[in-house]
mmCIF file of C-alpha atoms in Angstrom:
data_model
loop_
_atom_site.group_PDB
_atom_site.id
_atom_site.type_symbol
_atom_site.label_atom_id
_atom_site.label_comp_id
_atom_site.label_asym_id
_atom_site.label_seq_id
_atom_site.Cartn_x
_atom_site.Cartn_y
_atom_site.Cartn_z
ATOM 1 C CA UNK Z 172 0.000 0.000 0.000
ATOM 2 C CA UNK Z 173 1.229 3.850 0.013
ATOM 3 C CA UNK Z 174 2.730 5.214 2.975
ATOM 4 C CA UNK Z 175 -0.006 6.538 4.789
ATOM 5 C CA UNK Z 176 1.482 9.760 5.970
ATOM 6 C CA UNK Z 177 4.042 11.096 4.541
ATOM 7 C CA UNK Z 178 3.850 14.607 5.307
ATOM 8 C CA UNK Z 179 1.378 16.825 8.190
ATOM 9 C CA UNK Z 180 -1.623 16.915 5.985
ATOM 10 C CA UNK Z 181 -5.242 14.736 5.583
ATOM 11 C CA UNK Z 182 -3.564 11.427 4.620
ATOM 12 C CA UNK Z 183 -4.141 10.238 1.213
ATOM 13 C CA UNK Z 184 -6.074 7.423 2.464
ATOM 14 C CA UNK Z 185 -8.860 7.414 5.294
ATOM 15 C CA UNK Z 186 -7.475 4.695 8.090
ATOM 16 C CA UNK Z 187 -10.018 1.989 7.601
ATOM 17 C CA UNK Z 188 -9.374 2.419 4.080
ATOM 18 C CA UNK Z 189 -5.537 2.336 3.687
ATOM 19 C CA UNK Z 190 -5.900 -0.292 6.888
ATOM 20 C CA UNK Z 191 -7.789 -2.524 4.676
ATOM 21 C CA UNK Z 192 -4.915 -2.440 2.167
ATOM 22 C CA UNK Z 193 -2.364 -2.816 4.245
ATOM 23 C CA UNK Z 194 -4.079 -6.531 5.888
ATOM 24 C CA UNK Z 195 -4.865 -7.583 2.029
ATOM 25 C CA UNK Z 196 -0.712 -6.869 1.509
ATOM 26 C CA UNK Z 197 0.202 -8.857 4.535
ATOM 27 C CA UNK Z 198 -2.006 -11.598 2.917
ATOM 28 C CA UNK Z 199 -1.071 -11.455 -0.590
ATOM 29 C CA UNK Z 200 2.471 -11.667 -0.064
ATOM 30 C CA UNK Z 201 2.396 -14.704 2.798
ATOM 31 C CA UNK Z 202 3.665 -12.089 6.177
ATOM 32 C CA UNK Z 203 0.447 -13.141 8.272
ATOM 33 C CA UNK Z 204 2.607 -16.010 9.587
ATOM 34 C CA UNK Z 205 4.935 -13.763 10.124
ATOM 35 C CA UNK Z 206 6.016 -13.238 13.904
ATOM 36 C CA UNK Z 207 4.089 -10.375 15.597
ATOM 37 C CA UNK Z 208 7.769 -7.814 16.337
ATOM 38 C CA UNK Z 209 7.957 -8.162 12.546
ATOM 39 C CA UNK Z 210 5.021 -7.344 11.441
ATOM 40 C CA UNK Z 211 4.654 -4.681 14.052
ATOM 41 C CA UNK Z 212 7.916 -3.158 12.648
ATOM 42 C CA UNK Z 213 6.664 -3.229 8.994
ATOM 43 C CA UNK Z 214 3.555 -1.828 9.772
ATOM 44 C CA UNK Z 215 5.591 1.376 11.917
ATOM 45 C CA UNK Z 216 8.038 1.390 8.385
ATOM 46 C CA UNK Z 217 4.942 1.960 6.256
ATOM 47 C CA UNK Z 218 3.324 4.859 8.255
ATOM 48 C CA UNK Z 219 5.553 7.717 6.317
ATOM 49 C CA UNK Z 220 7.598 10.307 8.082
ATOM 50 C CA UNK Z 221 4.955 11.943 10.141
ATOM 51 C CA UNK Z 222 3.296 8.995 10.504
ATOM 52 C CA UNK Z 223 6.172 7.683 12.964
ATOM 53 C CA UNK Z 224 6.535 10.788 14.195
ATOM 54 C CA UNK Z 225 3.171 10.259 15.949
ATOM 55 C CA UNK Z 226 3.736 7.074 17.203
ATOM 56 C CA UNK Z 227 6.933 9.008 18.944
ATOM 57 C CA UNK Z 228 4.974 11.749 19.892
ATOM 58 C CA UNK Z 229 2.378 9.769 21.336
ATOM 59 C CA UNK Z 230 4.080 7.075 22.519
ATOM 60 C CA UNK Z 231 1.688 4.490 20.635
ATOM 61 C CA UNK Z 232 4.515 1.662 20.396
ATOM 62 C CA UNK Z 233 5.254 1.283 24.554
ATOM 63 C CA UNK Z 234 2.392 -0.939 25.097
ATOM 64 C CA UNK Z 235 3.907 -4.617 25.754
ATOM 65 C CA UNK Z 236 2.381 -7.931 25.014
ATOM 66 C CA UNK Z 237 -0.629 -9.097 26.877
ATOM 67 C CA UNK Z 238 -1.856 -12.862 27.270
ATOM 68 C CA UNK Z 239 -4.967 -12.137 24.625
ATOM 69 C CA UNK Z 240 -3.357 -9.810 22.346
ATOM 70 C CA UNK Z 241 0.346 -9.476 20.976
ATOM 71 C CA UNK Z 242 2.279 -6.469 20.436
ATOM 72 C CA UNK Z 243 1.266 -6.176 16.808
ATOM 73 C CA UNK Z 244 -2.509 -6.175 17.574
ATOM 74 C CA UNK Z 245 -2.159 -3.940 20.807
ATOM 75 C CA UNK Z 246 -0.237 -0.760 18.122
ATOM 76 C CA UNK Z 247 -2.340 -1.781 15.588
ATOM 77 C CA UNK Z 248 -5.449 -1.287 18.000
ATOM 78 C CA UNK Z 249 -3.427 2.323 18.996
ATOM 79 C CA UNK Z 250 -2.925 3.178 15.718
ATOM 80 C CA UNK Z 251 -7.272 2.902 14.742
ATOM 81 C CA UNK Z 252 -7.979 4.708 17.868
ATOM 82 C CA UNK Z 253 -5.803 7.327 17.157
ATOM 83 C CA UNK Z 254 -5.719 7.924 12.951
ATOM 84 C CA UNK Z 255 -9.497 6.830 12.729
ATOM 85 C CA UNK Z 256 -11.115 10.126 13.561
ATOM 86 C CA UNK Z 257 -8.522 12.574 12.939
ATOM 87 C CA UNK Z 258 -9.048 16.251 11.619
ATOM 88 C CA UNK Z 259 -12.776 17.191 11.813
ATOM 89 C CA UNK Z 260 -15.629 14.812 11.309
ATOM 90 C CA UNK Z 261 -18.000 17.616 11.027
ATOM 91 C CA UNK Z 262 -16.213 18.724 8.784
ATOM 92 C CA UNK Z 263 -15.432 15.892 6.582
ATOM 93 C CA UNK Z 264 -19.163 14.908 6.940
ATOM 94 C CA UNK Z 265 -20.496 18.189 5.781
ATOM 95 C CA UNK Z 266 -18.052 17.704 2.743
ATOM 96 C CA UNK Z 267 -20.102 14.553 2.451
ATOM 97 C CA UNK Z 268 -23.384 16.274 1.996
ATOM 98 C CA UNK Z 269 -22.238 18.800 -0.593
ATOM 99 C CA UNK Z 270 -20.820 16.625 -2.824
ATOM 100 C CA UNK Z 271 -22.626 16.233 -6.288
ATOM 101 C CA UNK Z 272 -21.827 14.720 -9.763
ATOM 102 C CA UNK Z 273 -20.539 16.902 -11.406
ATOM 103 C CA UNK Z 274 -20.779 17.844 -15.451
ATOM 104 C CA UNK Z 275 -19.066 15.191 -17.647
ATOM 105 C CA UNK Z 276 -18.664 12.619 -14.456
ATOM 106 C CA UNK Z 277 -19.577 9.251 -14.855
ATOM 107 C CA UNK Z 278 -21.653 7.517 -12.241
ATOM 108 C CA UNK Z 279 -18.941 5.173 -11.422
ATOM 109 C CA UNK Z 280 -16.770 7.959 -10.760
ATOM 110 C CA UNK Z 281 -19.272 10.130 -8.778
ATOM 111 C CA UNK Z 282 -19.530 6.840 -6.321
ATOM 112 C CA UNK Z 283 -16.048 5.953 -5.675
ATOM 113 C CA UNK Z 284 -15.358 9.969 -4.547
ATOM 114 C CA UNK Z 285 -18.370 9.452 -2.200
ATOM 115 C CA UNK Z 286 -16.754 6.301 -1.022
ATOM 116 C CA UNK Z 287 -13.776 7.939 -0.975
ATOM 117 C CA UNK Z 288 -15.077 10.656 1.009
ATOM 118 C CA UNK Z 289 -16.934 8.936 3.471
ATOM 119 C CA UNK Z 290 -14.071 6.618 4.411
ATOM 120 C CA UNK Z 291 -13.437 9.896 6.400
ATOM 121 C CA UNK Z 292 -16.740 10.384 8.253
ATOM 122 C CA UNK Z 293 -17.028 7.678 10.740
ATOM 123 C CA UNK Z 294 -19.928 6.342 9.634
ATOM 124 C CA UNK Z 295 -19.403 2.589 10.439
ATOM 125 C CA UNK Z 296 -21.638 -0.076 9.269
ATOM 126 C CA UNK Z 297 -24.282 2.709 8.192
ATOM 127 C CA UNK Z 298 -22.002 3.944 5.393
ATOM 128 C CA UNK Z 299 -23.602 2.317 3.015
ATOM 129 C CA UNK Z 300 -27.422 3.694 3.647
ATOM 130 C CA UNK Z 301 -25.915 7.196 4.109
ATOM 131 C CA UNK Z 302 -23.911 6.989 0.896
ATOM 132 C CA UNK Z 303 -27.231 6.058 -0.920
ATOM 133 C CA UNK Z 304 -29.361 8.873 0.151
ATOM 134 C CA UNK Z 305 -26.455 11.267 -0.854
ATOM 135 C CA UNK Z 306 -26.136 9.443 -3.844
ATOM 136 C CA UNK Z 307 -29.684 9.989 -4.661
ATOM 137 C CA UNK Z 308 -29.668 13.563 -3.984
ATOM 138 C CA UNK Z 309 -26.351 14.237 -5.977
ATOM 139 C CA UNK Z 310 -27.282 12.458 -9.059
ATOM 140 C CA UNK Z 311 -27.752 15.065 -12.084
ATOM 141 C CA UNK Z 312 -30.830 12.773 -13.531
ATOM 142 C CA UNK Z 313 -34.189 13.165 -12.632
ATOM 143 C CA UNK Z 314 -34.946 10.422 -14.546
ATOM 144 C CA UNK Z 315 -32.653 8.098 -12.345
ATOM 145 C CA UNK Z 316 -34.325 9.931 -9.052
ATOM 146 C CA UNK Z 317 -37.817 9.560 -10.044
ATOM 147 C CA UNK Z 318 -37.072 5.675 -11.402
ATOM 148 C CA UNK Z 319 -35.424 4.919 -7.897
ATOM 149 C CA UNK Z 320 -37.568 6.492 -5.761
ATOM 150 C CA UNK Z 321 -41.021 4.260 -7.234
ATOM 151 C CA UNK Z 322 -39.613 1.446 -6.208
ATOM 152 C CA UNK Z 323 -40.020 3.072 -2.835
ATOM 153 C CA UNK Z 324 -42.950 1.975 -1.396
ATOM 154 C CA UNK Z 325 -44.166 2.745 2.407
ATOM 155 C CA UNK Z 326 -41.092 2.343 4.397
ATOM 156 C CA UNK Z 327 -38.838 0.458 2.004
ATOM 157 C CA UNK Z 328 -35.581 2.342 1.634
ATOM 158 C CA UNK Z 329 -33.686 1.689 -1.658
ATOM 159 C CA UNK Z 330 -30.245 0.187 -1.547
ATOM 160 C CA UNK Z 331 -26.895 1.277 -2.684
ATOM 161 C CA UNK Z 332 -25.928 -1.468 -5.034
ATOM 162 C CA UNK Z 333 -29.621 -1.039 -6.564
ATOM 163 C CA UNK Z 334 -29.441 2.588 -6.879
ATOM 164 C CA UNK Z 335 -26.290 2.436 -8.592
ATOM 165 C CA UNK Z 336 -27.796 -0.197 -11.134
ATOM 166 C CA UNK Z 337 -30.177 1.745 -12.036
ATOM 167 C CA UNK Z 338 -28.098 4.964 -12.547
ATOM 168 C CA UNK Z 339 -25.900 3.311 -14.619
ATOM 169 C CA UNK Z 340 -28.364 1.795 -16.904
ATOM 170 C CA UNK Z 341 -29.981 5.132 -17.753
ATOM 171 C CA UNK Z 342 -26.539 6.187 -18.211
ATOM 172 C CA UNK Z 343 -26.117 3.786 -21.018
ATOM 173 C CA UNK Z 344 -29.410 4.192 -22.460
ATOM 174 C CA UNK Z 345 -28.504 7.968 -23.234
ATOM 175 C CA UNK Z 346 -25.123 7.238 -24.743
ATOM 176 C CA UNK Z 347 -26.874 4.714 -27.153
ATOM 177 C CA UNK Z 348 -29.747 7.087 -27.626
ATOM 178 C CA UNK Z 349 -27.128 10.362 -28.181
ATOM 179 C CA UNK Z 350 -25.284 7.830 -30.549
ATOM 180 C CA UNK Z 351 -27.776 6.931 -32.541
ATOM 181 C CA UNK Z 352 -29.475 10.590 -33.130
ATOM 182 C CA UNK Z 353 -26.015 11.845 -34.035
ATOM 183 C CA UNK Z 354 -25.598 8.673 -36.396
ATOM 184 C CA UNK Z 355 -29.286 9.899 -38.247
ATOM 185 C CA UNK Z 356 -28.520 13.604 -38.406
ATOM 186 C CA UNK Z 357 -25.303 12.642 -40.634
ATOM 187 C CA UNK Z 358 -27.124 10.545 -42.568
ATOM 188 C CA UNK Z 359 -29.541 13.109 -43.133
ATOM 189 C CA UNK Z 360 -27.112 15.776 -44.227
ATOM 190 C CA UNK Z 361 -26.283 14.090 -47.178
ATOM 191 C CA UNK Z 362 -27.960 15.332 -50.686
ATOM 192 C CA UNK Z 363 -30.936 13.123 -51.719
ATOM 193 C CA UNK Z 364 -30.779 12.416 -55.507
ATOM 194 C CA UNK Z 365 -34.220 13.715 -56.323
ATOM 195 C CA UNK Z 366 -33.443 15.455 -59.083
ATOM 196 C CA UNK Z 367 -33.782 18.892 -57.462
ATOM 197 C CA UNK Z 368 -29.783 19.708 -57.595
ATOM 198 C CA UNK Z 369 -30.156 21.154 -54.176
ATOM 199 C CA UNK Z 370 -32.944 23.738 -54.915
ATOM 200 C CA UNK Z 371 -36.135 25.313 -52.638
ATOM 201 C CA UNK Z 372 -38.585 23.267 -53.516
ATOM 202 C CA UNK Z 373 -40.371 26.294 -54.618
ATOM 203 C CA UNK Z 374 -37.721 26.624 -56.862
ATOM 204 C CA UNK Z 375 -38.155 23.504 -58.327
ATOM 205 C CA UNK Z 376 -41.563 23.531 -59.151
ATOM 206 C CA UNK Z 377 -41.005 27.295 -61.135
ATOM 207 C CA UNK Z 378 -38.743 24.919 -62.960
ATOM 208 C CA UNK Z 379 -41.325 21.849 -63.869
ATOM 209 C CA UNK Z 380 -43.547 24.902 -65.388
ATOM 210 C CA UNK Z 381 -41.113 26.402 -66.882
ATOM 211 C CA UNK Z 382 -40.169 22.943 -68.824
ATOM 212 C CA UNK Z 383 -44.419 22.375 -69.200
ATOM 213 C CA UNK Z 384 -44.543 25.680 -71.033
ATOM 214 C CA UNK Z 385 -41.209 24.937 -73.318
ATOM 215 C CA UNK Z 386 -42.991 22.085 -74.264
ATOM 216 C CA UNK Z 387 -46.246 23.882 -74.976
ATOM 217 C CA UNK Z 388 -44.036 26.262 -77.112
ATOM 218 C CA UNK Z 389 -42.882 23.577 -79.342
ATOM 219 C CA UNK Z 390 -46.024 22.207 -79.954
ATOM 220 C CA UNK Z 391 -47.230 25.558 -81.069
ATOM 221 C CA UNK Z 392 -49.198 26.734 -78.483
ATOM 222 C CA UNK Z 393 -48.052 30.249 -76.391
ATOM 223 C CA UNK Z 394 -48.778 29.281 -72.208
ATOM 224 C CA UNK Z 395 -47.091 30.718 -70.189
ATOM 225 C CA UNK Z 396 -48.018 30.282 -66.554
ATOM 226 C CA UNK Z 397 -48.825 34.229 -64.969
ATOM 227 C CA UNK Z 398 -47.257 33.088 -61.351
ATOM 228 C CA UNK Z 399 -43.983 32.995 -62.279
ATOM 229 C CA UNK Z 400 -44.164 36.153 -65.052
ATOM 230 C CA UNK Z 401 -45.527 37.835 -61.932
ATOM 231 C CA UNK Z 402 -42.749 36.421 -59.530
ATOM 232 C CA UNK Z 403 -39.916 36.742 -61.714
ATOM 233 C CA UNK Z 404 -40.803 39.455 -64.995
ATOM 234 C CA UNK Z 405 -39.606 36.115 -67.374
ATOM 235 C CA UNK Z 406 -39.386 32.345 -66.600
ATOM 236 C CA UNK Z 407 -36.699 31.348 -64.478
ATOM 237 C CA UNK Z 408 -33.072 29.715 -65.719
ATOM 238 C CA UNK Z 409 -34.243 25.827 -65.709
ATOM 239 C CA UNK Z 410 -30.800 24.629 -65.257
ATOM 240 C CA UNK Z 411 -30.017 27.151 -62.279
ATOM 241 C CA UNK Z 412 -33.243 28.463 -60.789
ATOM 242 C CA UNK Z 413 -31.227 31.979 -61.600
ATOM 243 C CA UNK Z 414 -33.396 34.520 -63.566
ATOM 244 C CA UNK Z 415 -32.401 35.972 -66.619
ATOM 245 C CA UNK Z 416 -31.647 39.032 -65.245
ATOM 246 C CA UNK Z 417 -29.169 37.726 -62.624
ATOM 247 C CA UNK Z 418 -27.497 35.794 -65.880
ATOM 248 C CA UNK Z 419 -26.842 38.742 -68.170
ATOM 249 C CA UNK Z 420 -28.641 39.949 -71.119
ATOM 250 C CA UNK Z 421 -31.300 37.839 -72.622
ATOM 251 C CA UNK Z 422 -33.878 37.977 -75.413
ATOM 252 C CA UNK Z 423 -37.308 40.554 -74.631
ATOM 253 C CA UNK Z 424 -40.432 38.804 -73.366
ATOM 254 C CA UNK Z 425 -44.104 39.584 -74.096
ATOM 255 C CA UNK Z 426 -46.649 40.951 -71.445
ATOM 256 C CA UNK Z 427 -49.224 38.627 -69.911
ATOM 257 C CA UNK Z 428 -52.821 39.154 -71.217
ATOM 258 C CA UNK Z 429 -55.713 39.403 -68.569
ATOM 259 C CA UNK Z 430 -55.960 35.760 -69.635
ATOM 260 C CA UNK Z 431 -52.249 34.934 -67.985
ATOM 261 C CA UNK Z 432 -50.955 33.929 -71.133
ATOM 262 C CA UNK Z 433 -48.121 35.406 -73.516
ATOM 263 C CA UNK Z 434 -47.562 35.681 -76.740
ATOM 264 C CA UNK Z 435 -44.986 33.868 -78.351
ATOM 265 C CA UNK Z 436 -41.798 35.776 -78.056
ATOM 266 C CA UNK Z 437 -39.961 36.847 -80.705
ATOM 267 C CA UNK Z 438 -36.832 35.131 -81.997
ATOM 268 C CA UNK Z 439 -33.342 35.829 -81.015
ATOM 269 C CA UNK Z 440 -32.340 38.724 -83.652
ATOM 270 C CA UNK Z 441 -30.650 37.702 -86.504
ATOM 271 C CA UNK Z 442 -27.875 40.434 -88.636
ATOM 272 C CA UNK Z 443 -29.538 40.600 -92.106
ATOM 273 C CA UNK Z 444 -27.581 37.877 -94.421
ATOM 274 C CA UNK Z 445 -27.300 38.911 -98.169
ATOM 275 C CA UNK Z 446 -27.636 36.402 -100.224
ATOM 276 C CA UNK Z 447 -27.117 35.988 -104.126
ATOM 277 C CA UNK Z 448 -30.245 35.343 -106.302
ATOM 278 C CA UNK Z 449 -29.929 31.774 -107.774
ATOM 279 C CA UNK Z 450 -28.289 31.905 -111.079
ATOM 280 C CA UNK Z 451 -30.716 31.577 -113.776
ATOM 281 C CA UNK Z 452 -30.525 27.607 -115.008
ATOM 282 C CA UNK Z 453 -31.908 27.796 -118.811
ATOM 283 C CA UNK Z 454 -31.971 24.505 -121.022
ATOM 284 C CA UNK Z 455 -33.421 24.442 -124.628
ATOM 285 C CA UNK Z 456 -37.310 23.035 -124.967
ATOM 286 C CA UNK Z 457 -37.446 19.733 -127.538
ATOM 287 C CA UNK Z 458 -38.968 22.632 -129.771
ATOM 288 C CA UNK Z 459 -35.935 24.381 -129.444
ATOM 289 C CA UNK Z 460 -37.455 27.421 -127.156
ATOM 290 C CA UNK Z 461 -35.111 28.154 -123.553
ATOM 291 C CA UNK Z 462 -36.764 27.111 -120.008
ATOM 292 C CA UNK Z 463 -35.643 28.781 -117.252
ATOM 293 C CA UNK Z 464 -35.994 27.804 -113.476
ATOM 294 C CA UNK Z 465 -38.487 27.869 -110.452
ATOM 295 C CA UNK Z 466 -38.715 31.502 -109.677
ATOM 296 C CA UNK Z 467 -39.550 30.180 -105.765
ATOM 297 C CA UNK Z 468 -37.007 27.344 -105.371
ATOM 298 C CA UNK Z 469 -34.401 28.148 -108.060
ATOM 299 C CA UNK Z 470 -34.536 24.496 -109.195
ATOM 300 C CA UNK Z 471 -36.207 23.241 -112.601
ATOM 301 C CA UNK Z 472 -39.158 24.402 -114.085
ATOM 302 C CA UNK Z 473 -42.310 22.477 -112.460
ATOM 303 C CA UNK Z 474 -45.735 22.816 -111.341
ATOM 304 C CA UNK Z 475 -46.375 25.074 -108.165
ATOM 305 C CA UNK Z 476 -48.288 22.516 -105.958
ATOM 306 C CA UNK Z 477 -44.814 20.316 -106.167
ATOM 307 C CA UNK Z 478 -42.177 23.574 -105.377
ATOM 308 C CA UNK Z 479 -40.129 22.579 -102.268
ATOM 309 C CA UNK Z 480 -40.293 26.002 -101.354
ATOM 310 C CA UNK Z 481 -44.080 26.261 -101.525
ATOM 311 C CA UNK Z 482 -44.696 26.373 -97.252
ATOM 312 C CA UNK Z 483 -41.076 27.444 -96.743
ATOM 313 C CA UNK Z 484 -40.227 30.847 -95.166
ATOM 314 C CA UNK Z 485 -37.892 33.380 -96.307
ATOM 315 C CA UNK Z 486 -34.433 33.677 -94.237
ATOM 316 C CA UNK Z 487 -34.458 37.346 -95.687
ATOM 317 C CA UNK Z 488 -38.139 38.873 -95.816
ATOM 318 C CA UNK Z 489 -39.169 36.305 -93.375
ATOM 319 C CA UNK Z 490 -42.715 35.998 -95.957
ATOM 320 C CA UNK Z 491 -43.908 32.382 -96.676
ATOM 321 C CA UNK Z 492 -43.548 30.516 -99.918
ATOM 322 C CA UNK Z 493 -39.880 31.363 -101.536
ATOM 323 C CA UNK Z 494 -36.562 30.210 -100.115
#
């Protein structure tokens, strides 16, 4: 064991407590046979410096040999009565009483510094049931408390050893449940592949319309749906959710009619492109007269109804019926 006390302070180790130690040492390493000057003499080497200066002091090593006890038992018996209640009781048991778990300390710790703690009080046999109402009352669970004290009925007091069962299952139970509500908030943090790209779902469904009214464009009607011309002043960006605006210059859009539709919007503008006419393609008639070509298509000479060009539109007048 440690040398009980090396220095004038509170020894490290209440006396029944470093006692205890010192009678499982004498056991574990075979000295119990040992003759009683011996062991008195190890016992007196193990009490530190101001240990043995008490025994001096007090003259606790005088007493001789008696026919029921030897000289090992009588100082050992001098030693209890003297380091058993030293310093302030009071005081050490009002230490007792104000001492709480504290944040971050595990049950198991906030019982073995009440143990600790108490091996300084006096208590005797009744350690136990005092420990376990101050246990009770320090724990920083009400859940624990209010768990414990149910199984409290009439005059039933609970018991240490079940009080500290219970404390340390709840204590287990919220790790697991902290764990596992950590474990489903990462998971949850991770981007679902919906096929929003991260958007407001708000967002997202400007973007569904806008596609809806794209595809209404190409099949030739004009929709456009008035909630978002309202929201925005032009459909949103469907790869983005960015309006035009915040993307730079873009082509002019039509006003809504009372009806919430628009008209279809004019065509990105084009520079003019000046084109050649056709040359003139002339081959002789089998009655020796000239032919020259479609006026409309520039190709051969045939019948209107079969012109390519007859429902084409102009790249340069933009009319209908002439390439």
């Amino acid at each position: 064991p440690p040398v009980f006390l090396p220095v004038p302070d509170t020894p490290t180790l209440a006396w029944p407590a470093w006692k205890r130690a010192f009678t499982a040492f004498l056991g574990a390493s075979g000295f119990e046979q040992m003759e009683p000057r011996r062991k008195k003499q190890l016992l007196f080497s193990l009490l530190g410096t101001e240990g043995q200066r008490v025994v001096d002091a007090f003259r606790l090593d005088d007493a001789p040999a008696t026919e029921l006890n030897d000289e090992y038992e009588i100082f050992l018996e001098k030693l209890e009565k003297h380091f058993e209640f030293s310093g302030s009781v009071t005081l050490e048991r009002k230490k007792l009483r104000a001492r709480v778990q504290r944040p971050g300390e595990s049950v198991s710790e906030y019982l073995a510094a009440l143990r600790h703690q108490g091996s300084f009080c006096g208590y005797g046999a009744t350690l136990d049931e005092r420990l376990c109402e101050i246990f009770l009352e320090g724990l920083d669970s009400k859940r624990v408390q209010d768990r414990i004290l149910r199984e409290c009925v009439g005059a039933e007091v609970p018991t240490l050893d079940r009080a500290f069962q219970l404390a340390i299952q709840f204590e287990q139970l919220a790790k697991t449940t902290e764990s596992f509500h950590r474990q489903t908030s990462a998971v949850s943090s991770f981007p679902v592949n919906d096929g929003s790209c991260g958007l407001e779902p708000a967002a997202v469904q400007d973007i569904h319309a806008y596609a809806q009214w794209r595809a209404n464009q190409d099949g030739g009607t004009s929709v456009f749906p008035a909630q978002l011309y309202h929201q925005y002043g032009h459909p949103p960006c469907p790869s983005t959710g960015m309006t035009p605006s915040q993307r730079g210059p873009v082509m002019p859009w039509g006003q809504p009619s009372s009806d919430g539709h628009l008209p279809r919007f004019q065509g990105r503008a084009r520079r003019p492109t000046v084109r050649e006419p056709p040359p003139q393609r002339v081959r002789e008639r089998e009655d020796g007269g000239s032919l020259s070509a479609c006026w409309f298509c520039g190709r051969r000479d045939h019948a209107r109804e079969f012109c390519p060009a007859r429902n084409a539109t102009c790249f340069l007048c933009g009319k209908q019926g002439h390439f």
